[in-house]
Amino acid sequence: MMKYLFIPLVLICFSSFAQQEELIKYVKPIIGTDRMGHTYPGATVPFGAVQLSPETDTIPYEVNGKYNKEVYKYCAGYQYQDKTIVGFSHTHFSGTGHSDLGDFLIMPTTGTLQTNPGTAANPESGFRSGFSHANEVAEPDYYKVKLDKYNILAELTATTRVGFHQYTFPASDHAHIILDAVYGIYNYPDKNVWTFIRVENDTLVTGYRQTTGWARTRTVYFAMAFSRRIEDYGFQNNSKKEVYKGFWGKFDQNRNFPEIAGTQIKAWFDFSTAEGDKIKIKFALSPVSTANAIENLLAETPGWDFNEVKKNGQALWEKELQKIVVSADTATKENFYTSMYHAFINPTVYMDVNGEYRGLDQNTHHAAGFTNYTTFSLWDTHRALHPLFNIIQPKRNSDMINSMLAHYDQSAQKMLPVWSNSANENWCMIGYHSVSVIADAVVKGITGFDAERALMASTLTAEHSNYGGLEYYIRLGYVPEDKSSSSVSKTLEYAYDDWCILQMADKLHREGIAHHFTQRSENFWSVHDASSGFMRPRMSDGTFKKDFDVLNTDEPGFIEGNAWNYSFYIPHRPTELIQMMGGQKRFVAHLDSLFTMQLPDSFFAQTEDITRDGIIGNYVHGNEPSHHIPYLYNWADAAWKTQEHVRMILKKMYRPTPDGLSGNDDCGQMSAWYIFSAMGFYPVCPGSDQYALGSPAINGAVLHLENGNNFTIKVQNQGDKNVYVQKVTLNGQTLDRNYITHTEITNSGELVFYMSNKPHKDK
Amino acid sequence: MMKYLFIPLVLICFSSFAQQEELIKYVKPIIGTDRMGHTYPGATVPFGAVQLSPETDTIPYEVNGKYNKEVYKYCAGYQYQDKTIVGFSHTHFSGTGHSDLGDFLIMPTTGTLQTNPGTAANPESGFRSGFSHANEVAEPDYYKVKLDKYNILAELTATTRVGFHQYTFPASDHAHIILDAVYGIYNYPDKNVWTFIRVENDTLVTGYRQTTGWARTRTVYFAMAFSRRIEDYGFQNNSKKEVYKGFWGKFDQNRNFPEIAGTQIKAWFDFSTAEGDKIKIKFALSPVSTANAIENLLAETPGWDFNEVKKNGQALWEKELQKIVVSADTATKENFYTSMYHAFINPTVYMDVNGEYRGLDQNTHHAAGFTNYTTFSLWDTHRALHPLFNIIQPKRNSDMINSMLAHYDQSAQKMLPVWSNSANENWCMIGYHSVSVIADAVVKGITGFDAERALMASTLTAEHSNYGGLEYYIRLGYVPEDKSSSSVSKTLEYAYDDWCILQMADKLHREGIAHHFTQRSENFWSVHDASSGFMRPRMSDGTFKKDFDVLNTDEPGFIEGNAWNYSFYIPHRPTELIQMMGGQKRFVAHLDSLFTMQLPDSFFAQTEDITRDGIIGNYVHGNEPSHHIPYLYNWADAAWKTQEHVRMILKKMYRPTPDGLSGNDDCGQMSAWYIFSAMGFYPVCPGSDQYALGSPAINGAVLHLENGNNFTIKVQNQGDKNVYVQKVTLNGQTLDRNYITHTEITNSGELVFYMSNKPHKDK
């Protein structure tokens, strides 16, 4: 009896311990900040509207009239190898391959006021300060750094809509807080359309910045509260000619005058500080108005206790991270929880505490019954991030779909989002992958949005003849390269998206729609060139494009993936793909060569967004079209090769170091790939309810689901070499298939992997 | 018996006839459209937010890099002598001396599409059309013109917030409606901050235009509905570099693509027309959003009956004009009712039908219990326009004060408006004459606003040390010219404004405030130079400025008035003014010489805003600081000279012709001067309840007051030569004073002037 009693007690204790272990300590926001990860180390809460983070350079967009390629490095504002910090701004994309944002740079300084950042080569020429990673701490919702030039300790935290700064000053009669509204990420000339700043009283400043960038018509409003009375303040306005400036010239607008407007505005606020004095700033954002920014500020940060705000923010992260409790070695946990962290940054909340947000029609809307989100990098995130949300963030994913439907309603084009941010569609990349996100949710039974309305929006989006060659695709069954570029990528992705609509229509018993999109979902055949064995651009006269390089990623017909990689892109019809490629044996050989072939150096010059480390053979993990490929072996009786390659990618492409990401994190898609793959399964085809099995890199996990159920993963004999799955049981029964279904997860299943260092080749 | 019965019947018939005579027929909106009047001939309702009017030129702001002085002529968009029309835009100032607006030019054309207006010298080079005054009709809320080039009949009318266009086309397969969002009045480079246009569906277009001009940060939103389906449409975007244009480049944004944004946008909408087809456009404005513009459109113009909208608009004018029914010859009636018309254009409604408006903080506000107005040209209009409103528009004037108090609350400076428009303070001219408007209303018992709150706002405005040298004025009792320009004009106007605050404080029994401002109201003494006999700039060391030209209007110390004219500016202390100038006799002689002296030619080169006709001797009627001067004889026992000069001015400065206004109408101030003076009295000192008597130029009038009372003016023996008043009776009693009081008007008084061609010199 004692024996029987003893075991459960241990289990309870262990379980209790596992539940209570703090997980945020494994998050290293610094991962990916070196080179191509394009992540940032600053403070944000899960899906927060504010991303308060240091900027390490102010790269000119043009040098001698030519685009400065260095600008691209600064998508997230921070590069790990830089030696200086120019300040802290409030908005950042996480892991994108294009850039925008960087609104409202704050920099604390002392001594003679300097209003220009100066250069990295000569920091003394401006307000920027040197810093050292030794004096830098980056945690979820907390960033700390010492600004060496000024001996100022800078600390940052945030709520959903408020950035909270705490600067500890030395003694100074000339302490300054600079508010630089000229600074921005990807700040080309004329990007600032307008800025407007008002000093409302001696502790409150409001205003807005309106830009034209990736988001063509974007305005962000702010309210900035100081913990101390402003003693003196001033503005610098380097805007172009103001014709009626004369009337304003009655005032000295540069000194203690409460209102300024123009395109190139900087402000500073002066204080006297004793040694150790803290100047705190609460900086609230709103997409609607300064009045709403003030409301956000008061609602989310009523007090001035920095540590409390930090504690609350970190508790939010802890709560999110606890949704998947893994058992693994520390490095893996760091990779895993940093991936969780990166996966829960985007999409971002785009709504004030009162429910108001700006729509694509630039009107103020009220989100009735849902939280409105923006930052939809859908070409990337439909693949694994939104499927991940359907498991552990279904409520949020449902609201993301509601946000996408609001986008549809407000868009002039009446289309679901392609790549949307800040009440703008930026049309980045291709496809209409909103329909994948929606179909995946519909098929998996996610509730909280109107599925019928979503199906209609999906259908009409897919019928939008003005968009990306759809007019020809609908008529000819493919996008002709002479009519619309990236034609093969488009044709293949449209065919997949059409299959997604078909899934929805099936589920909702809309047979007419289902029939229509069944036909369209087969369109991948139209770009298949049997003679070369590759997907190949076709012309409007029906012929295939003549000259054709299957390796070149800049090859006409393709985008962010060459013909080699894109030829594997029929996620919804892997069996037909295999037939197309000559049956299982030839398919496996072909797939093997993808991972083993030697690429010419010229390839690396062409391929965007990734480091050389981001490539295995010709497999490009840093770009998304290949993300499902390693799992395709599963369909060709070679699951062990999936296992082997997935583990190879997990190991090679994700490391818990600043340079640990092999390519742009792409708003969490790369991280979501990690999370799934590390747990041993992956959504090869969102819109189906199946997850292909791979090879778990952890020792176990418990997924705490919103429905109250837990999905348990146990991994026996896992190890660095034990990458091969010998057996899988689900709820105690041996699984004789290579996938699990969504319901098996949400019904509190227990999945056990039995690992070995030997491949199980007959499975 | 028959005899007795007969007379009343005739009286009843006559009275009834007088009441029912249509008055709008006397309004000639064309008056003042030639040269300096700066009025416009287009369609607007009383105090309407929309002023839909033709533009006759597109004057470049700069020629060869230099300011083009011609731009000034086009403050109202239309110059009578021009031969071509470039289109019709929706916003215009009436009679101002600076310019802005001209939003959303609409031009109907046929044939080959042209997107540039072309030049007046070569109309064929663009879309502009020749026109003839013979084919032009300008009535209140109705404008019609034939566009010769296209044989299109253009007709315009408006509601408060909607411009209604009706274009009658010839047969054409290529009929176009051009929407030019690049056009604007005073359209210097970079004035357009942003424009945004969306084709919502095949009859509805929305968007906005954001400018930086006289109003530094201004956005106007629109909704444009067509009476017919758009057959085809396109955009031209000449904006500067768009860095992320590439993504949008997936679409042909120039043709049937529903959304465009940038700084330089033109759109066109194509139709096929049969002979006589009418294309109608309802063009609604909003200061808040396109959603509100749509709401305004639907609320104010639910149907498509152009004539009904016109009829309703003209009925609104008729109702306003009937508030003063005068008996006079036709030319005088034309002058009088056109003055009424011009007086009732500004301030303009700045609020949507749902009560929302944009505040100075750029937030959306809701006008609780009042109509919000903008376009406050207060340096001009405090003199006679707002006093006129206190008699015949007290409800509106009360709401204007409520609007001014909202401005105060929303302003970063916490000041009442100086010259405000479209949620902006433009700081044009000097003084803080809002306090005069408020004091005049408080003293005259106007209700509907919070007088205590208004007094506080007035007091704090007057204590705003950053503003126009007030810091020194408060300390030294005058504005020193070496510290703040226009110092004499400022000192004198501040002293008057301070007296206004004193009047309010007295009325509200705030003795401390009254005492404070009593002292300040005497400050005119500090700039009086006894040695020269003129008001003279003083330096901060107390000395008078050395070199000093009493005629030069560009003389340091003065603005829009030379030392000669400004030395008469103590409206609140005429008795002290007379003493200052050596007693009544010397004062009268001095005043006489103002009207008779010969000015050197150089004077006319210096003097802004007026024609040579706008000057009598050295008396400049085209600028406002002299407006009270002819009435000052009243205080020096020379009322007959007031009578003589007032009639001279009425005759010389106001004619019912396009060139009939001698200077800028200044948002109705010049017209209000006419209305008062033609009726025989004038508010020399707003803030007092007295109106100085002059010499009526009409034969009689009945003022229909909002309180239900009527004030009757009868003029016996009036005639072109009979300009002298022999006797005045009020309610049958001979009046032994030169003024009447506000209460005497509002209590249904009857004022009878007995005129003669001989001066009554002992009065």
mmCIF file of C-alpha atoms in Angstrom, chain B residues 454-590:
data_model
loop_
_atom_site.group_PDB
_atom_site.id
_atom_site.type_symbol
_atom_site.label_atom_id
_atom_site.label_comp_id
_atom_site.label_asym_id
_atom_site.label_seq_id
_atom_site.Cartn_x
_atom_site.Cartn_y
_atom_site.Cartn_z
ATOM 1 C CA ALA B 454 -16.465 83.435 -20.491
ATOM 2 C CA LEU B 455 -15.128 86.076 -18.108
ATOM 3 C CA MET B 456 -12.525 83.665 -16.787
ATOM 4 C CA ALA B 457 -11.458 82.718 -20.322
ATOM 5 C CA SER B 458 -11.260 86.405 -21.227
ATOM 6 C CA THR B 459 -9.204 87.248 -18.168
ATOM 7 C CA LEU B 460 -6.740 84.424 -18.669
ATOM 8 C CA THR B 461 -6.411 85.197 -22.364
ATOM 9 C CA ALA B 462 -5.504 88.776 -21.492
ATOM 10 C CA GLU B 463 -2.898 87.537 -19.018
ATOM 11 C CA HIS B 464 -1.126 85.263 -21.494
ATOM 12 C CA SER B 465 2.401 86.604 -21.198
ATOM 13 C CA ASN B 466 3.708 84.705 -24.222
ATOM 14 C CA TYR B 467 1.295 86.430 -26.556
ATOM 15 C CA GLY B 468 2.082 89.529 -28.610
ATOM 16 C CA GLY B 469 4.198 91.442 -26.111
ATOM 17 C CA LEU B 470 1.647 91.044 -23.299
ATOM 18 C CA GLU B 471 4.456 90.258 -20.898
ATOM 19 C CA TYR B 472 5.756 93.824 -21.359
ATOM 20 C CA TYR B 473 2.328 95.403 -21.690
ATOM 21 C CA ILE B 474 1.377 93.982 -18.312
ATOM 22 C CA ARG B 475 4.616 95.155 -16.751
ATOM 23 C CA LEU B 476 5.175 98.518 -18.479
ATOM 24 C CA GLY B 477 1.669 99.530 -19.516
ATOM 25 C CA TYR B 478 2.579 99.403 -23.202
ATOM 26 C CA VAL B 479 4.107 97.065 -25.728
ATOM 27 C CA PRO B 480 7.666 98.240 -26.438
ATOM 28 C CA GLU B 481 8.421 98.294 -30.140
ATOM 29 C CA ASP B 482 11.892 96.875 -29.567
ATOM 30 C CA LYS B 483 10.312 93.830 -27.932
ATOM 31 C CA SER B 484 7.222 93.225 -30.044
ATOM 32 C CA SER B 485 6.266 94.717 -33.382
ATOM 33 C CA SER B 486 3.071 96.695 -34.144
ATOM 34 C CA SER B 487 3.464 97.922 -30.618
ATOM 35 C CA VAL B 488 1.202 100.977 -30.808
ATOM 36 C CA SER B 489 -1.611 99.106 -32.513
ATOM 37 C CA LYS B 490 -1.289 96.349 -29.918
ATOM 38 C CA THR B 491 -1.187 98.705 -26.951
ATOM 39 C CA LEU B 492 -4.270 100.600 -28.116
ATOM 40 C CA GLU B 493 -6.239 97.460 -28.954
ATOM 41 C CA TYR B 494 -5.262 95.739 -25.714
ATOM 42 C CA ALA B 495 -6.406 98.800 -23.759
ATOM 43 C CA TYR B 496 -9.758 98.641 -25.515
ATOM 44 C CA ASP B 497 -10.020 94.876 -24.977
ATOM 45 C CA ASP B 498 -9.162 95.373 -21.320
ATOM 46 C CA TRP B 499 -11.994 97.850 -21.048
ATOM 47 C CA CYS B 500 -14.274 95.147 -22.493
ATOM 48 C CA ILE B 501 -13.211 92.737 -19.752
ATOM 49 C CA LEU B 502 -13.896 95.494 -17.254
ATOM 50 C CA GLN B 503 -17.438 95.836 -18.613
ATOM 51 C CA MET B 504 -18.044 92.103 -18.178
ATOM 52 C CA ALA B 505 -16.554 92.100 -14.713
ATOM 53 C CA ASP B 506 -18.734 95.045 -13.734
ATOM 54 C CA LYS B 507 -21.831 93.344 -15.029
ATOM 55 C CA LEU B 508 -20.930 90.135 -13.209
ATOM 56 C CA HIS B 509 -19.896 91.985 -10.039
ATOM 57 C CA ARG B 510 -16.333 90.715 -10.091
ATOM 58 C CA GLU B 511 -14.767 93.751 -8.509
ATOM 59 C CA GLY B 512 -11.183 92.523 -8.334
ATOM 60 C CA ILE B 513 -11.124 91.784 -12.017
ATOM 61 C CA ALA B 514 -12.881 95.061 -12.781
ATOM 62 C CA HIS B 515 -10.295 97.000 -10.809
ATOM 63 C CA HIS B 516 -7.399 95.233 -12.507
ATOM 64 C CA PHE B 517 -8.697 95.881 -15.982
ATOM 65 C CA THR B 518 -9.772 99.435 -15.239
ATOM 66 C CA GLN B 519 -6.123 100.242 -14.844
ATOM 67 C CA ARG B 520 -5.139 98.385 -17.966
ATOM 68 C CA SER B 521 -7.885 100.039 -20.000
ATOM 69 C CA GLU B 522 -6.127 103.395 -19.496
ATOM 70 C CA ASN B 523 -2.928 102.170 -21.123
ATOM 71 C CA PHE B 524 -3.592 104.100 -24.311
ATOM 72 C CA TRP B 525 -2.011 107.024 -22.496
ATOM 73 C CA SER B 526 1.376 105.294 -22.470
ATOM 74 C CA VAL B 527 1.823 105.505 -26.224
ATOM 75 C CA HIS B 528 0.546 109.028 -26.567
ATOM 76 C CA ASP B 529 3.329 111.391 -27.599
ATOM 77 C CA ALA B 530 2.158 114.842 -26.560
ATOM 78 C CA SER B 531 4.936 116.488 -28.509
ATOM 79 C CA SER B 532 3.823 115.140 -31.874
ATOM 80 C CA GLY B 533 0.181 114.805 -30.936
ATOM 81 C CA PHE B 534 0.161 111.240 -32.223
ATOM 82 C CA MET B 535 0.257 107.790 -30.790
ATOM 83 C CA ARG B 536 3.885 106.773 -31.177
ATOM 84 C CA PRO B 537 5.953 103.654 -30.652
ATOM 85 C CA ARG B 538 7.777 103.509 -27.385
ATOM 86 C CA MET B 539 10.863 101.551 -26.537
ATOM 87 C CA SER B 540 11.425 99.337 -23.510
ATOM 88 C CA ASP B 541 13.592 102.049 -21.980
ATOM 89 C CA GLY B 542 10.576 104.332 -21.964
ATOM 90 C CA THR B 543 11.672 106.656 -24.758
ATOM 91 C CA PHE B 544 9.630 107.198 -27.872
ATOM 92 C CA LYS B 545 10.966 105.820 -31.091
ATOM 93 C CA LYS B 546 12.983 108.508 -32.836
ATOM 94 C CA ASP B 547 12.318 108.439 -36.568
ATOM 95 C CA PHE B 548 8.606 108.381 -37.034
ATOM 96 C CA ASP B 549 6.422 108.749 -40.125
ATOM 97 C CA VAL B 550 2.789 109.406 -39.236
ATOM 98 C CA LEU B 551 1.521 108.495 -42.710
ATOM 99 C CA ASN B 552 3.406 105.314 -43.473
ATOM 100 C CA THR B 553 1.227 102.249 -42.917
ATOM 101 C CA ASP B 554 4.344 100.093 -42.855
ATOM 102 C CA GLU B 555 5.720 102.248 -40.073
ATOM 103 C CA PRO B 556 7.063 100.185 -37.174
ATOM 104 C CA GLY B 557 4.516 100.271 -34.398
ATOM 105 C CA PHE B 558 1.467 99.981 -36.606
ATOM 106 C CA ILE B 559 -0.432 97.426 -38.650
ATOM 107 C CA GLU B 560 -3.137 98.018 -41.252
ATOM 108 C CA GLY B 561 -3.391 101.662 -40.270
ATOM 109 C CA ASN B 562 -0.907 104.485 -39.956
ATOM 110 C CA ALA B 563 -0.281 106.667 -36.920
ATOM 111 C CA TRP B 564 -2.804 109.195 -38.193
ATOM 112 C CA ASN B 565 -5.617 106.666 -38.178
ATOM 113 C CA TYR B 566 -4.548 104.673 -35.117
ATOM 114 C CA SER B 567 -4.250 107.855 -33.051
ATOM 115 C CA PHE B 568 -8.064 107.974 -33.115
ATOM 116 C CA TYR B 569 -8.309 104.463 -31.709
ATOM 117 C CA ILE B 570 -9.597 104.829 -28.168
ATOM 118 C CA PRO B 571 -13.161 103.682 -28.813
ATOM 119 C CA HIS B 572 -13.906 103.320 -25.113
ATOM 120 C CA ARG B 573 -12.705 106.782 -24.115
ATOM 121 C CA PRO B 574 -13.695 109.237 -26.857
ATOM 122 C CA THR B 575 -13.848 112.099 -24.368
ATOM 123 C CA GLU B 576 -10.289 111.521 -23.261
ATOM 124 C CA LEU B 577 -9.263 111.176 -26.886
ATOM 125 C CA ILE B 578 -10.693 114.607 -27.582
ATOM 126 C CA GLN B 579 -8.951 116.088 -24.557
ATOM 127 C CA MET B 580 -5.743 114.421 -25.632
ATOM 128 C CA MET B 581 -6.041 116.102 -28.992
ATOM 129 C CA GLY B 582 -6.561 119.547 -27.505
ATOM 130 C CA GLY B 583 -10.279 119.776 -26.983
ATOM 131 C CA GLN B 584 -13.274 119.597 -29.265
ATOM 132 C CA LYS B 585 -12.341 122.332 -31.673
ATOM 133 C CA ARG B 586 -8.847 121.156 -32.376
ATOM 134 C CA PHE B 587 -10.101 117.585 -32.439
ATOM 135 C CA VAL B 588 -12.655 118.378 -35.140
ATOM 136 C CA ALA B 589 -10.098 120.229 -37.194
ATOM 137 C CA HIS B 590 -7.703 117.340 -36.859
#
